[in-house]
mmCIF file of C-alpha atoms in Angstrom:
data_model
loop_
_atom_site.group_PDB
_atom_site.id
_atom_site.type_symbol
_atom_site.label_atom_id
_atom_site.label_comp_id
_atom_site.label_asym_id
_atom_site.label_seq_id
_atom_site.Cartn_x
_atom_site.Cartn_y
_atom_site.Cartn_z
ATOM 1 C CA MET A 82 -16.230 81.008 60.257
ATOM 2 C CA LEU A 83 -13.995 81.692 57.402
ATOM 3 C CA ARG A 84 -16.321 84.504 56.227
ATOM 4 C CA GLY A 85 -15.972 86.185 59.613
ATOM 5 C CA LEU A 86 -11.980 85.612 59.631
ATOM 6 C CA ASP A 87 -12.141 86.956 55.848
ATOM 7 C CA ARG A 88 -13.884 90.183 56.935
ATOM 8 C CA TYR A 89 -11.614 90.406 60.144
ATOM 9 C CA VAL A 90 -8.189 90.318 58.111
ATOM 10 C CA LEU A 91 -9.515 92.564 55.549
ATOM 11 C CA CYS A 92 -10.536 95.211 58.294
ATOM 12 C CA LEU A 93 -7.204 94.825 59.946
ATOM 13 C CA CYS A 94 -5.396 95.430 56.721
ATOM 14 C CA LEU A 95 -7.338 98.509 55.790
ATOM 15 C CA ALA A 96 -6.879 99.818 58.921
ATOM 16 C CA SER A 97 -3.141 99.527 58.901
ATOM 17 C CA TYR A 98 -2.991 101.037 55.400
ATOM 18 C CA LEU A 99 -5.090 104.075 56.056
ATOM 19 C CA CYS A 100 -3.156 104.728 59.162
ATOM 20 C CA PHE A 101 0.153 104.660 57.337
ATOM 21 C CA LEU A 102 -1.152 107.202 54.763
ATOM 22 C CA GLY A 103 -1.964 109.145 57.752
ATOM 23 C CA PHE A 104 1.387 109.132 59.038
ATOM 24 C CA ILE A 105 2.668 110.399 55.688
ATOM 25 C CA ALA A 106 -0.077 112.922 55.307
ATOM 26 C CA LEU A 107 0.104 114.081 59.050
ATOM 27 C CA PRO A 108 3.520 113.438 60.487
ATOM 28 C CA LEU A 109 3.086 114.317 64.022
ATOM 29 C CA ALA A 110 5.010 113.329 67.102
ATOM 30 C CA GLY A 111 3.077 111.972 70.018
ATOM 31 C CA PRO A 112 2.966 113.456 73.783
ATOM 32 C CA ILE A 113 5.688 111.547 74.935
ATOM 33 C CA ALA A 114 7.898 113.242 72.508
ATOM 34 C CA SER A 115 6.348 116.958 72.095
ATOM 35 C CA LEU A 116 5.220 117.451 75.556
ATOM 36 C CA ALA A 117 8.415 116.089 77.115
ATOM 37 C CA GLY A 118 8.705 117.809 80.672
ATOM 38 C CA ALA A 119 5.284 118.919 80.881
ATOM 39 C CA PHE A 120 4.084 115.696 82.633
ATOM 40 C CA SER A 121 4.227 114.687 86.349
ATOM 41 C CA PRO A 122 5.753 112.583 86.898
ATOM 42 C CA PRO A 123 7.973 113.215 84.044
ATOM 43 C CA GLN A 124 8.468 109.435 83.108
ATOM 44 C CA LEU A 125 6.342 106.372 83.764
ATOM 45 C CA HIS A 126 8.053 103.608 85.649
ATOM 46 C CA GLY A 127 7.686 99.968 85.332
ATOM 47 C CA TYR A 128 9.673 96.528 85.443
ATOM 48 C CA LEU A 129 9.706 95.100 82.097
ATOM 49 C CA ALA A 130 7.302 96.571 79.673
ATOM 50 C CA GLN A 131 8.073 100.084 80.294
ATOM 51 C CA PRO A 132 11.798 99.958 79.861
ATOM 52 C CA LEU A 133 11.446 97.860 76.799
ATOM 53 C CA GLN A 134 8.611 100.306 75.360
ATOM 54 C CA ALA A 135 11.213 103.441 76.255
ATOM 55 C CA TRP A 136 13.944 101.646 74.450
ATOM 56 C CA LEU A 137 11.694 100.757 71.220
ATOM 57 C CA MET A 138 10.571 104.326 71.251
ATOM 58 C CA GLU A 139 13.955 105.536 71.386
ATOM 59 C CA ASN A 140 15.664 103.128 68.743
ATOM 60 C CA ALA A 141 12.980 101.802 66.456
ATOM 61 C CA ASP A 142 9.933 104.225 66.276
ATOM 62 C CA PRO A 143 10.169 106.925 63.727
ATOM 63 C CA PRO A 144 9.247 110.284 64.923
ATOM 64 C CA GLY A 145 5.921 111.549 63.140
ATOM 65 C CA THR A 146 3.906 108.032 63.419
ATOM 66 C CA CYS A 147 1.415 109.207 66.095
ATOM 67 C CA PHE A 148 -1.930 110.117 64.286
ATOM 68 C CA PRO A 149 -3.689 107.877 63.815
ATOM 69 C CA SER A 150 -2.855 105.267 65.995
ATOM 70 C CA SER A 151 -2.593 101.949 63.764
ATOM 71 C CA HIS A 152 -2.690 99.773 66.541
ATOM 72 C CA VAL A 153 -5.943 101.210 68.258
ATOM 73 C CA ALA A 154 -7.376 101.674 65.081
ATOM 74 C CA GLY A 155 -6.717 97.670 64.015
ATOM 75 C CA ALA A 156 -8.142 96.671 67.372
ATOM 76 C CA TRP A 157 -11.307 98.629 66.971
ATOM 77 C CA ALA A 158 -11.608 97.485 63.248
ATOM 78 C CA GLY A 159 -11.181 93.828 64.523
ATOM 79 C CA ALA A 160 -13.742 94.278 67.218
ATOM 80 C CA LEU A 161 -16.245 96.119 64.678
ATOM 81 C CA ALA A 162 -15.614 93.247 62.349
ATOM 82 C CA LEU A 163 -16.030 90.373 64.875
ATOM 83 C CA ARG A 164 -19.319 92.033 66.145
ATOM 84 C CA ARG A 165 -20.849 91.752 62.460
ATOM 85 C CA SER A 166 -19.829 88.107 61.883
ATOM 86 C CA ASP A 167 -20.871 84.848 63.015
ATOM 87 C CA VAL A 168 -18.434 84.442 65.858
ATOM 88 C CA PRO A 169 -19.808 83.820 69.246
ATOM 89 C CA GLY A 170 -20.809 86.880 71.039
ATOM 90 C CA ALA A 171 -18.406 86.355 74.034
ATOM 91 C CA ALA A 172 -15.456 86.447 71.618
ATOM 92 C CA ALA A 173 -16.920 89.911 70.007
ATOM 93 C CA ARG A 174 -17.259 91.191 73.510
ATOM 94 C CA VAL A 175 -13.608 90.230 74.705
ATOM 95 C CA MET A 176 -12.313 91.769 71.615
ATOM 96 C CA THR A 177 -14.333 94.927 72.296
ATOM 97 C CA THR A 178 -13.137 95.058 75.719
ATOM 98 C CA ALA A 179 -9.663 94.654 74.674
ATOM 99 C CA ALA A 180 -9.856 97.595 72.277
ATOM 100 C CA ALA A 181 -11.074 99.683 74.816
ATOM 101 C CA VAL A 182 -8.254 98.766 77.186
ATOM 102 C CA VAL A 183 -5.543 99.516 74.633
ATOM 103 C CA THR A 184 -7.340 102.989 73.494
ATOM 104 C CA VAL A 185 -7.432 104.050 77.420
ATOM 105 C CA ALA A 186 -3.515 102.538 77.845
ATOM 106 C CA VAL A 187 -2.020 104.393 74.731
ATOM 107 C CA VAL A 188 -3.406 107.709 76.081
ATOM 108 C CA TYR A 189 -2.611 106.932 79.533
ATOM 109 C CA CYS A 190 0.882 105.992 78.602
ATOM 110 C CA ARG A 191 1.363 108.929 76.817
ATOM 111 C CA TYR A 192 2.174 107.473 73.361
ATOM 112 C CA HIS A 193 -1.039 109.203 71.561
ATOM 113 C CA TYR A 194 -3.418 112.071 72.125
ATOM 114 C CA VAL A 195 -7.175 111.725 72.814
ATOM 115 C CA LEU A 196 -7.920 112.806 69.667
ATOM 116 C CA ASP A 197 -5.712 109.966 68.153
ATOM 117 C CA ALA A 198 -8.125 107.407 69.952
ATOM 118 C CA VAL A 199 -11.297 109.460 68.411
ATOM 119 C CA ALA A 200 -9.679 109.395 64.974
ATOM 120 C CA ASP A 201 -9.059 105.754 65.308
ATOM 121 C CA THR A 202 -12.592 104.544 65.969
ATOM 122 C CA ALA A 203 -13.452 106.716 62.987
ATOM 123 C CA VAL A 204 -10.950 104.967 60.874
ATOM 124 C CA ALA A 205 -12.023 101.389 62.166
ATOM 125 C CA ALA A 206 -15.843 102.303 61.457
ATOM 126 C CA LEU A 207 -14.573 103.451 57.710
ATOM 127 C CA THR A 208 -12.531 100.061 57.457
ATOM 128 C CA VAL A 209 -15.548 98.101 58.526
ATOM 129 C CA ARG A 210 -17.732 99.952 55.836
ATOM 130 C CA LEU A 211 -15.278 99.508 53.322
ATOM 131 C CA ALA A 212 -14.693 96.016 53.792
ATOM 132 C CA LYS A 213 -18.441 95.640 53.841
ATOM 133 C CA SER A 214 -18.907 97.130 50.579
ATOM 134 C CA SER A 215 -15.798 95.442 49.001
ATOM 135 C CA THR A 216 -17.057 91.875 50.102
ATOM 136 C CA PRO A 217 -18.800 89.629 47.406
ATOM 137 C CA GLU A 218 -22.558 89.170 48.605
ATOM 138 C CA GLU A 219 -22.234 85.617 49.335
ATOM 139 C CA LEU A 220 -19.687 86.722 51.979
ATOM 140 C CA THR A 221 -21.793 89.104 53.802
#
């Protein structure tokens, strides 16, 4: 199990690093900021999560951290890494489902563009490939 965990953590780290490089290379604002006023309704409403997220976006999220989405890329990198490891198939399916839900949610909630989601899956696939090529043979 440790081998799968090693690859999982390596994939998560690589996805985060690649996304942070993307933030530097392409400082894009997300749709919630760049397309403000173009949505109907103009703002989503919720009880706890939405006001908290809105506060975080206004006070703690620097502009230009939209492309690619590190949390979506990380979710897919983790799901793909688990699918290639010795964890039970049910765990890999749960993680894949969670990654799909996160991907849809960030587009639906206007935090990322659809293109971000496509790029995130490419980043995730790249991280799994990099992790496989950088992992000693006895761990693969």
